[in-house]
C-alpha cells in the first residue's frame, strides 16, 4: 500500500512549482527560488538544469556580478520566445488572437471586428484560422507550442468547450472547442472557458488583484458576466457554469432578459439598459456607452440621470455579491469599467446601504490593470496549466 507520493512525483511537482514561479515573476535568481520554494540549493540547481535541458528556461550570470570573485547566484529566465501558447477571445463585437510566451509575454496579437448577430461556431472561428497562419509564420522555427486557450462570452461546458448558451452571441449548443481544435490543427484539445472567469484569473495572477485571494470580477458588454476567486481558487461550479451574476434576478417585475427570465441584473446594468435610459439607440454598443458617459461628464441631464440610475442598480448587485462572497476586491471590466467610473458615488452609496458592514468595510472597488485583454491573457494562463502539471511531459 502506497503511503505517499514517489520521489519521481515529488520531483515533477517541484519542477512545476519552479517553472510556475519564473512564469509568474519573471527572471529569478537561484537564491530567490531557494527561499521562495523552500528547497535547498542543490535541489534548485538540479531542477533548473532539467528545465534548461528541456528548453523551458535558461540560466545566466547576472550582469552586475560578472567579473566578480566568488560564485554568483545564476538567474533563471523563462524561454518566452521559444515556449508559447495560443490565446483567443470571442466577444460580442470582436475576436482577438495572440501568441503568448512563457512568462506571460505577449509576442503577437491580431484582432478582427465581429458583426453582431447570430453566427455558428464555424463562421466565428474563420478569422481565427487567419490569425493562426500568421502566428505560425511569425514563430521561430525551433519554438514550441504548448497548447491553446479561448475565452468566450457564454456559458461553456468545461470538459470540451461546448457552448451551452451565449445569448449575446446568438448561440445555443455550439461546439466551439471542437471548431477551434480543427482550425489550430495540432491535435490537442482547446481549453475554453467563460471570458469573465478568465479575466478574473488573469487579474488575480498578473493584474490588479495580485495578492488578493477573494475577488469578484464583473465584465460588461451586451450582457454582464462574473468571475469569482475564493480562497485563491476559481469558483466555476459543477460543469463550469458558475458565476452568471448577470442573471441574478434583482427586479422581479423588471424587463425581459435574453436568457428567458425577467428582471435579471443585466437588464438593469447592461449596455442596453444604459442606452435606453439615456434615450439612445439601444444597439449602439460600446461606442454608444462611451458617448453616454462622455455626455454625462459634459453636463447632459438625460445622460447624467441614466448613469445615476444604472450606477444605483450596479451598486445594488455589488452589495449582494459582497454579502455572499466577502471579497477583498471587486473589479469592473469591459463597458462596466466606464459605467463604474462615471457612477462611483452611486455604487459606493448603494453598497454602503445594502452591504453588511463586516463584508463591505474592507472591500476595494477597482478597474482592471490588464484592460480589455484580461480575458485573452487569462486564456493563455489556462493553456499553460498542463505544462506546470508536468513540465517534462513530451506531449
Short mmCIF file of C-alpha atoms in Angstrom, two decimals:
data_model
loop_
_atom_site.label_atom_id
_atom_site.label_comp_id
_atom_site.label_asym_id
_atom_site.label_seq_id
_atom_site.Cartn_x
_atom_site.Cartn_y
_atom_site.Cartn_z
CA UNK A 1 0.00 0.00 0.00
CA UNK A 2 1.36 3.42 -1.03
CA UNK A 3 1.57 5.91 1.81
CA UNK A 4 2.69 8.94 -0.16
CA UNK A 5 3.99 10.28 -3.46
CA UNK A 6 7.04 8.70 -5.06
CA UNK A 7 10.35 10.53 -5.42
CA UNK A 8 9.65 10.99 -9.13
CA UNK A 9 6.22 12.52 -8.41
CA UNK A 10 7.79 14.90 -5.89
CA UNK A 11 10.46 15.86 -8.41
CA UNK A 12 7.92 16.62 -11.13
CA UNK A 13 5.82 18.62 -8.68
CA UNK A 14 8.89 20.67 -7.75
CA UNK A 15 9.72 21.18 -11.42
CA UNK A 16 6.22 22.53 -11.98
CA UNK A 17 6.44 24.83 -8.95
CA UNK A 18 9.78 26.24 -10.08
CA UNK A 19 8.62 26.78 -13.65
CA UNK A 20 5.41 28.44 -12.44
CA UNK A 21 7.48 30.80 -10.27
CA UNK A 22 9.56 32.12 -13.17
CA UNK A 23 6.44 32.23 -15.36
CA UNK A 24 4.64 34.46 -12.86
CA UNK A 25 7.54 36.53 -11.54
CA UNK A 26 9.99 36.64 -14.44
CA UNK A 27 13.70 36.12 -14.08
CA UNK A 28 14.64 34.92 -10.59
CA UNK A 29 17.97 34.06 -9.06
CA UNK A 30 18.60 30.58 -7.75
CA UNK A 31 18.87 32.13 -4.29
CA UNK A 32 15.40 33.69 -4.60
CA UNK A 33 13.98 30.41 -5.84
CA UNK A 34 15.58 28.59 -2.92
CA UNK A 35 13.91 30.97 -0.48
CA UNK A 36 10.50 31.10 -2.15
CA UNK A 37 10.12 27.36 -2.77
CA UNK A 38 11.70 26.18 0.49
CA UNK A 39 14.10 23.80 -1.25
CA UNK A 40 17.86 23.50 -0.80
CA UNK A 41 20.39 24.93 -3.27
CA UNK A 42 21.44 21.62 -4.75
CA UNK A 43 17.82 20.66 -5.45
CA UNK A 44 17.16 24.01 -7.12
CA UNK A 45 20.30 23.52 -9.21
CA UNK A 46 19.19 20.07 -10.34
CA UNK A 47 15.66 21.25 -11.15
CA UNK A 48 16.82 24.24 -13.19
CA UNK A 49 19.25 22.01 -15.08
CA UNK A 50 16.38 19.69 -16.01
CA UNK A 51 14.19 22.58 -17.13
CA UNK A 52 17.04 24.11 -19.12
CA UNK A 53 17.71 20.77 -20.83
CA UNK A 54 14.03 20.67 -21.80
CA UNK A 55 14.33 24.14 -23.35
CA UNK A 56 11.93 25.76 -20.90
CA UNK A 57 14.33 28.08 -19.07
CA UNK A 58 17.82 29.49 -19.47
CA UNK A 59 20.42 30.44 -16.86
CA UNK A 60 22.94 33.22 -16.87
CA UNK A 61 25.24 35.15 -14.58
CA UNK A 62 23.68 38.49 -13.53
CA UNK A 63 25.23 41.45 -15.34
CA UNK A 64 26.21 43.17 -12.08
CA UNK A 65 28.09 40.08 -10.84
CA UNK A 66 30.15 39.37 -13.95
CA UNK A 67 33.85 39.56 -13.32
CA UNK A 68 33.48 39.47 -9.54
CA UNK A 69 35.14 36.95 -7.28
CA UNK A 70 33.06 34.15 -5.75
CA UNK A 71 30.27 32.04 -7.09
CA UNK A 72 27.34 34.13 -8.33
CA UNK A 73 23.72 33.04 -7.97
CA UNK A 74 22.62 32.26 -11.51
CA UNK A 75 19.46 33.91 -12.82
CA UNK A 76 16.77 31.62 -14.22
CA UNK A 77 14.69 33.06 -17.08
CA UNK A 78 11.65 31.65 -18.87
CA UNK A 79 12.26 30.93 -22.56
CA UNK A 80 9.49 33.30 -23.64
CA UNK A 81 10.34 33.37 -27.34
CA UNK A 82 10.61 29.61 -27.69
CA UNK A 83 7.80 28.32 -25.48
CA UNK A 84 4.35 29.72 -26.19
CA UNK A 85 0.59 29.18 -26.31
CA UNK A 86 -2.21 30.47 -28.48
CA UNK A 87 -4.90 32.51 -26.75
CA UNK A 88 -8.20 33.65 -28.22
CA UNK A 89 -11.10 35.84 -27.07
CA UNK A 90 -14.51 35.62 -28.76
CA UNK A 91 -16.61 38.58 -27.71
CA UNK A 92 -19.84 40.19 -28.86
CA UNK A 93 -18.18 42.64 -31.25
CA UNK A 94 -14.60 41.44 -31.69
CA UNK A 95 -12.37 38.39 -31.99
CA UNK A 96 -8.78 38.50 -30.74
CA UNK A 97 -5.94 36.03 -31.13
CA UNK A 98 -2.48 36.12 -29.60
CA UNK A 99 0.74 34.16 -29.24
CA UNK A 100 1.79 34.42 -25.60
CA UNK A 101 5.21 33.30 -24.42
CA UNK A 102 6.12 31.60 -21.16
CA UNK A 103 6.27 34.36 -18.58
CA UNK A 104 3.08 35.97 -19.90
CA UNK A 105 4.88 37.84 -22.70
CA UNK A 106 2.57 38.99 -25.50
CA UNK A 107 4.55 38.03 -28.62
CA UNK A 108 1.97 38.53 -31.36
CA UNK A 109 -1.60 39.85 -31.40
CA UNK A 110 -4.36 40.07 -34.02
CA UNK A 111 -7.87 41.48 -33.80
CA UNK A 112 -10.90 41.50 -36.08
CA UNK A 113 -14.30 43.10 -35.70
CA UNK A 114 -17.16 40.65 -35.28
CA UNK A 115 -20.53 41.67 -36.69
CA UNK A 116 -23.22 41.38 -34.07
CA UNK A 117 -25.91 38.81 -34.58
CA UNK A 118 -26.25 35.07 -34.86
CA UNK A 119 -23.35 33.14 -36.40
CA UNK A 120 -22.48 29.49 -35.89
CA UNK A 121 -19.17 28.47 -34.37
CA UNK A 122 -17.60 27.59 -37.73
CA UNK A 123 -18.27 31.10 -39.06
CA UNK A 124 -16.98 32.75 -35.93
CA UNK A 125 -13.66 30.88 -35.94
CA UNK A 126 -12.96 31.65 -39.61
CA UNK A 127 -10.90 34.78 -38.76
CA UNK A 128 -9.04 32.72 -36.15
CA UNK A 129 -7.75 30.46 -38.92
CA UNK A 130 -6.09 33.51 -40.47
CA UNK A 131 -4.68 34.53 -37.07
CA UNK A 132 -3.16 31.07 -36.63
CA UNK A 133 -1.49 31.13 -40.05
CA UNK A 134 0.08 34.49 -39.31
CA UNK A 135 1.23 33.47 -35.83
CA UNK A 136 2.71 30.21 -37.11
CA UNK A 137 4.68 32.15 -39.72
CA UNK A 138 5.96 34.60 -37.10
CA UNK A 139 7.10 31.97 -34.57
CA UNK A 140 10.77 30.88 -34.59
CA UNK A 141 11.40 27.55 -36.29
CA UNK A 142 12.62 25.99 -33.04
CA UNK A 143 9.74 27.37 -30.91
CA UNK A 144 7.36 25.02 -29.13
CA UNK A 145 3.57 25.35 -28.99
CA UNK A 146 2.33 24.18 -25.59
CA UNK A 147 -1.42 24.41 -26.16
CA UNK A 148 -4.32 26.80 -26.72
CA UNK A 149 -6.98 28.50 -24.64
CA UNK A 150 -10.03 30.56 -25.50
CA UNK A 151 -12.34 32.96 -23.68
CA UNK A 152 -15.93 33.40 -24.82
CA UNK A 153 -18.90 35.48 -23.64
CA UNK A 154 -21.06 32.45 -22.95
CA UNK A 155 -21.82 29.52 -20.67
CA UNK A 156 -19.22 26.89 -21.51
CA UNK A 157 -19.08 23.20 -20.65
CA UNK A 158 -15.68 22.84 -19.05
CA UNK A 159 -14.91 19.32 -20.25
CA UNK A 160 -14.99 20.02 -24.01
CA UNK A 161 -15.56 23.72 -24.69
CA UNK A 162 -19.17 23.19 -25.78
CA UNK A 163 -21.14 26.46 -25.55
CA UNK A 164 -24.47 25.69 -23.91
CA UNK A 165 -25.81 29.24 -24.03
CA UNK A 166 -24.44 32.50 -25.38
CA UNK A 167 -27.49 34.75 -25.78
CA UNK A 168 -25.45 37.82 -26.69
CA UNK A 169 -23.64 35.83 -29.39
CA UNK A 170 -26.83 34.16 -30.59
CA UNK A 171 -25.51 30.73 -29.60
CA UNK A 172 -27.22 27.66 -28.18
CA UNK A 173 -25.32 24.35 -28.08
CA UNK A 174 -22.37 25.31 -30.28
CA UNK A 175 -19.20 23.12 -30.39
CA UNK A 176 -16.70 25.96 -30.09
CA UNK A 177 -13.90 23.85 -28.63
CA UNK A 178 -14.15 21.36 -31.49
CA UNK A 179 -14.25 24.13 -34.13
CA UNK A 180 -11.16 25.80 -32.65
CA UNK A 181 -9.32 22.48 -32.49
CA UNK A 182 -9.91 21.93 -36.20
CA UNK A 183 -8.59 25.40 -37.04
CA UNK A 184 -5.44 25.08 -34.92
CA UNK A 185 -4.81 21.54 -36.05
CA UNK A 186 -2.19 20.47 -33.51
CA UNK A 187 -4.22 17.55 -32.19
CA UNK A 188 -4.61 18.98 -28.69
CA UNK A 189 -7.97 19.90 -27.14
CA UNK A 190 -8.51 23.64 -26.79
CA UNK A 191 -9.34 24.77 -23.24
CA UNK A 192 -12.39 27.04 -23.43
CA UNK A 193 -13.88 28.99 -20.53
CA UNK A 194 -16.18 31.92 -19.87
CA UNK A 195 -14.44 35.24 -20.51
CA UNK A 196 -15.21 36.74 -17.09
CA UNK A 197 -13.79 33.66 -15.34
CA UNK A 198 -10.56 34.01 -17.33
CA UNK A 199 -10.36 37.77 -16.81
CA UNK A 200 -10.63 37.14 -13.06
CA UNK A 201 -7.86 34.55 -13.33
CA UNK A 202 -5.60 36.97 -15.21
CA UNK A 203 -6.17 39.89 -12.84
CA UNK A 204 -5.57 37.60 -9.87
CA UNK A 205 -2.39 36.23 -11.45
CA UNK A 206 -0.87 39.33 -13.04
CA UNK A 207 -3.11 42.34 -12.59
CA UNK A 208 -4.96 44.47 -10.07
CA UNK A 209 -5.79 41.55 -7.75
CA UNK A 210 -2.31 40.08 -7.26
CA UNK A 211 -2.10 39.17 -3.57
CA UNK A 212 -5.91 39.11 -3.17
CA UNK A 213 -7.34 35.64 -2.69
CA UNK A 214 -11.01 36.68 -2.75
CA UNK A 215 -12.03 38.62 -5.84
CA UNK A 216 -15.16 39.31 -7.88
CA UNK A 217 -14.59 40.41 -11.48
CA UNK A 218 -17.57 41.93 -13.32
CA UNK A 219 -17.47 42.14 -17.10
CA UNK A 220 -19.90 44.12 -19.23
CA UNK A 221 -20.56 44.06 -22.94
CA UNK A 222 -24.06 43.49 -24.33
CA UNK A 223 -24.63 41.36 -21.21
CA UNK A 224 -22.94 41.02 -17.83
CA UNK A 225 -20.70 38.19 -16.66
CA UNK A 226 -18.83 37.48 -13.46
CA UNK A 227 -15.64 35.70 -12.48
CA UNK A 228 -15.13 34.73 -8.86
CA UNK A 229 -11.95 33.80 -6.99
CA UNK A 230 -12.49 32.44 -3.47
CA UNK A 231 -9.64 31.41 -1.17
CA UNK A 232 -7.31 31.76 -4.18
CA UNK A 233 -9.26 29.34 -6.38
CA UNK A 234 -11.73 29.96 -9.22
CA UNK A 235 -15.37 29.29 -8.37
CA UNK A 236 -16.88 27.82 -11.54
CA UNK A 237 -19.42 25.38 -10.19
CA UNK A 238 -20.43 21.95 -11.40
CA UNK A 239 -19.81 21.74 -15.15
CA UNK A 240 -18.21 25.21 -15.29
CA UNK A 241 -21.40 27.28 -15.44
CA UNK A 242 -20.98 29.23 -12.20
CA UNK A 243 -20.55 32.98 -11.98
CA UNK A 244 -23.51 34.01 -14.15
CA UNK A 245 -24.13 37.02 -11.96
CA UNK A 246 -25.78 38.95 -14.78
CA UNK A 247 -28.72 36.56 -14.45
CA UNK A 248 -29.17 37.16 -10.76
CA UNK A 249 -32.77 38.39 -10.51
CA UNK A 250 -32.81 41.81 -8.85
CA UNK A 251 -36.17 43.15 -10.06
CA UNK A 252 -38.96 40.54 -10.21
CA UNK A 253 -41.20 42.96 -12.12
CA UNK A 254 -38.39 44.08 -14.37
CA UNK A 255 -37.73 43.81 -18.08
CA UNK A 256 -37.43 40.53 -20.01
CA UNK A 257 -33.90 39.17 -20.33
CA UNK A 258 -32.26 37.44 -23.28
CA UNK A 259 -31.98 34.30 -21.12
CA UNK A 260 -35.79 33.99 -20.98
CA UNK A 261 -36.24 35.26 -17.42
CA UNK A 262 -37.32 38.71 -16.19
CA UNK A 263 -35.58 41.31 -14.05
CA UNK A 264 -32.03 39.90 -14.37
CA UNK A 265 -29.27 42.21 -13.20
CA UNK A 266 -28.00 42.69 -16.76
CA UNK A 267 -31.39 44.14 -17.78
CA UNK A 268 -30.68 46.96 -15.29
CA UNK A 269 -26.93 47.50 -15.84
CA UNK A 270 -26.12 46.08 -19.30
CA UNK A 271 -25.36 48.30 -22.26
CA UNK A 272 -28.99 48.20 -23.50
CA UNK A 273 -30.19 49.45 -20.10
CA UNK A 274 -27.89 52.49 -20.08
CA UNK A 275 -28.54 53.38 -23.70
CA UNK A 276 -32.32 53.08 -23.33
CA UNK A 277 -32.32 55.13 -20.12
CA UNK A 278 -30.39 57.88 -21.91
CA UNK A 279 -32.75 57.83 -24.89
CA UNK A 280 -30.07 56.50 -27.24
CA UNK A 281 -30.10 53.72 -29.81
CA UNK A 282 -30.05 50.54 -27.67
CA UNK A 283 -27.95 48.78 -30.33
CA UNK A 284 -25.16 51.39 -30.34
CA UNK A 285 -22.80 49.06 -28.45
CA UNK A 286 -19.54 50.08 -26.78
CA UNK A 287 -19.31 53.33 -28.73
CA UNK A 288 -22.78 54.25 -27.55
CA UNK A 289 -21.85 53.59 -23.92
CA UNK A 290 -18.78 55.80 -24.27
CA UNK A 291 -20.92 58.55 -25.84
CA UNK A 292 -23.40 58.48 -22.94
CA UNK A 293 -20.63 58.58 -20.34
CA UNK A 294 -18.96 61.44 -22.18
CA UNK A 295 -22.23 63.35 -22.45
CA UNK A 296 -22.82 62.89 -18.71
CA UNK A 297 -19.37 64.28 -17.94
CA UNK A 298 -20.22 67.37 -20.01
CA UNK A 299 -23.46 68.03 -18.14
CA UNK A 300 -26.11 66.40 -20.32
CA UNK A 301 -29.06 65.95 -17.95
CA UNK A 302 -30.55 62.83 -19.55
CA UNK A 303 -27.15 61.13 -19.73
CA UNK A 304 -26.41 62.00 -16.10
CA UNK A 305 -29.78 60.62 -14.97
CA UNK A 306 -29.15 57.39 -16.92
CA UNK A 307 -25.71 56.97 -15.39
CA UNK A 308 -27.08 57.55 -11.87
CA UNK A 309 -29.88 55.04 -12.44
CA UNK A 310 -27.60 52.33 -13.76
CA UNK A 311 -24.98 53.11 -11.11
CA UNK A 312 -27.55 52.57 -8.38
CA UNK A 313 -28.50 49.17 -9.79
CA UNK A 314 -24.82 48.33 -10.20
CA UNK A 315 -24.23 49.05 -6.52
CA UNK A 316 -27.35 47.05 -5.59
CA UNK A 317 -25.96 43.91 -7.23
CA UNK A 318 -22.43 44.50 -5.96
CA UNK A 319 -23.80 44.69 -2.42
CA UNK A 320 -25.43 41.28 -2.87
CA UNK A 321 -22.18 39.78 -4.16
CA UNK A 322 -20.16 41.37 -1.37
CA UNK A 323 -22.56 39.92 1.21
CA UNK A 324 -22.35 36.46 -0.36
CA UNK A 325 -18.64 36.17 -1.20
CA UNK A 326 -16.98 38.70 1.15
CA UNK A 327 -14.32 39.62 -1.44
CA UNK A 328 -11.30 41.80 -0.83
CA UNK A 329 -11.76 43.41 -4.24
CA UNK A 330 -14.42 43.94 -6.90
CA UNK A 331 -13.11 44.74 -10.39
CA UNK A 332 -15.23 46.38 -13.10
CA UNK A 333 -14.21 45.40 -16.64
CA UNK A 334 -15.49 45.82 -20.18
CA UNK A 335 -18.13 48.54 -20.51
CA UNK A 336 -18.78 48.31 -16.75
CA UNK A 337 -15.41 49.99 -16.27
CA UNK A 338 -16.74 53.19 -17.84
CA UNK A 339 -20.09 52.90 -16.08
CA UNK A 340 -18.42 52.41 -12.71
CA UNK A 341 -16.01 55.32 -13.17
CA UNK A 342 -18.93 57.58 -14.09
CA UNK A 343 -21.14 56.42 -11.22
CA UNK A 344 -18.69 55.51 -8.43
CA UNK A 345 -20.59 57.65 -5.92
CA UNK A 346 -23.88 55.84 -6.58
CA UNK A 347 -22.19 52.43 -6.48
CA UNK A 348 -20.48 53.09 -3.16
CA UNK A 349 -23.59 54.70 -1.67
CA UNK A 350 -25.75 51.69 -2.53
CA UNK A 351 -23.05 49.31 -1.29
CA UNK A 352 -22.93 51.19 2.00
CA UNK A 353 -26.72 50.96 2.35
CA UNK A 354 -27.13 47.30 1.42
CA UNK A 355 -23.80 45.69 2.22
CA UNK A 356 -23.22 44.14 5.63
CA UNK A 357 -20.64 46.24 7.49
CA UNK A 358 -18.36 43.27 8.18
CA UNK A 359 -18.34 42.38 4.47
CA UNK A 360 -18.13 45.83 2.91
CA UNK A 361 -15.74 47.67 5.19
CA UNK A 362 -12.53 46.34 3.62
CA UNK A 363 -13.65 45.74 0.04
CA UNK A 364 -11.82 47.71 -2.65
CA UNK A 365 -13.56 48.72 -5.89
CA UNK A 366 -11.13 48.77 -8.82
CA UNK A 367 -10.79 48.76 -12.63
CA UNK A 368 -8.70 46.16 -14.50
CA UNK A 369 -4.96 46.61 -14.66
CA UNK A 370 -4.82 44.41 -17.76
CA UNK A 371 -7.51 46.36 -19.62
CA UNK A 372 -9.60 44.80 -22.36
CA UNK A 373 -7.13 41.95 -22.89
CA UNK A 374 -7.62 40.48 -19.40
CA UNK A 375 -9.69 37.54 -20.67
CA UNK A 376 -7.21 36.92 -23.51
CA UNK A 377 -4.33 36.73 -21.04
CA UNK A 378 -6.44 34.51 -18.80
CA UNK A 379 -6.92 32.14 -21.74
CA UNK A 380 -3.13 31.99 -22.06
CA UNK A 381 -2.76 31.14 -18.37
CA UNK A 382 -5.30 28.36 -18.84
CA UNK A 383 -3.35 26.95 -21.79
CA UNK A 384 -0.09 26.88 -19.80
CA UNK A 385 -1.57 24.86 -16.90
CA UNK A 386 -0.79 21.38 -18.31
CA UNK A 387 2.86 22.40 -18.64
CA UNK A 388 3.09 23.24 -14.95
CA UNK A 389 1.38 19.99 -14.02
CA UNK A 390 4.21 18.07 -15.70
CA UNK A 391 6.92 20.20 -17.36
CA UNK A 392 8.77 17.20 -18.80
CA UNK A 393 5.75 15.57 -20.44
CA UNK A 394 6.69 15.48 -24.15
CA UNK A 395 3.03 15.96 -25.15
#
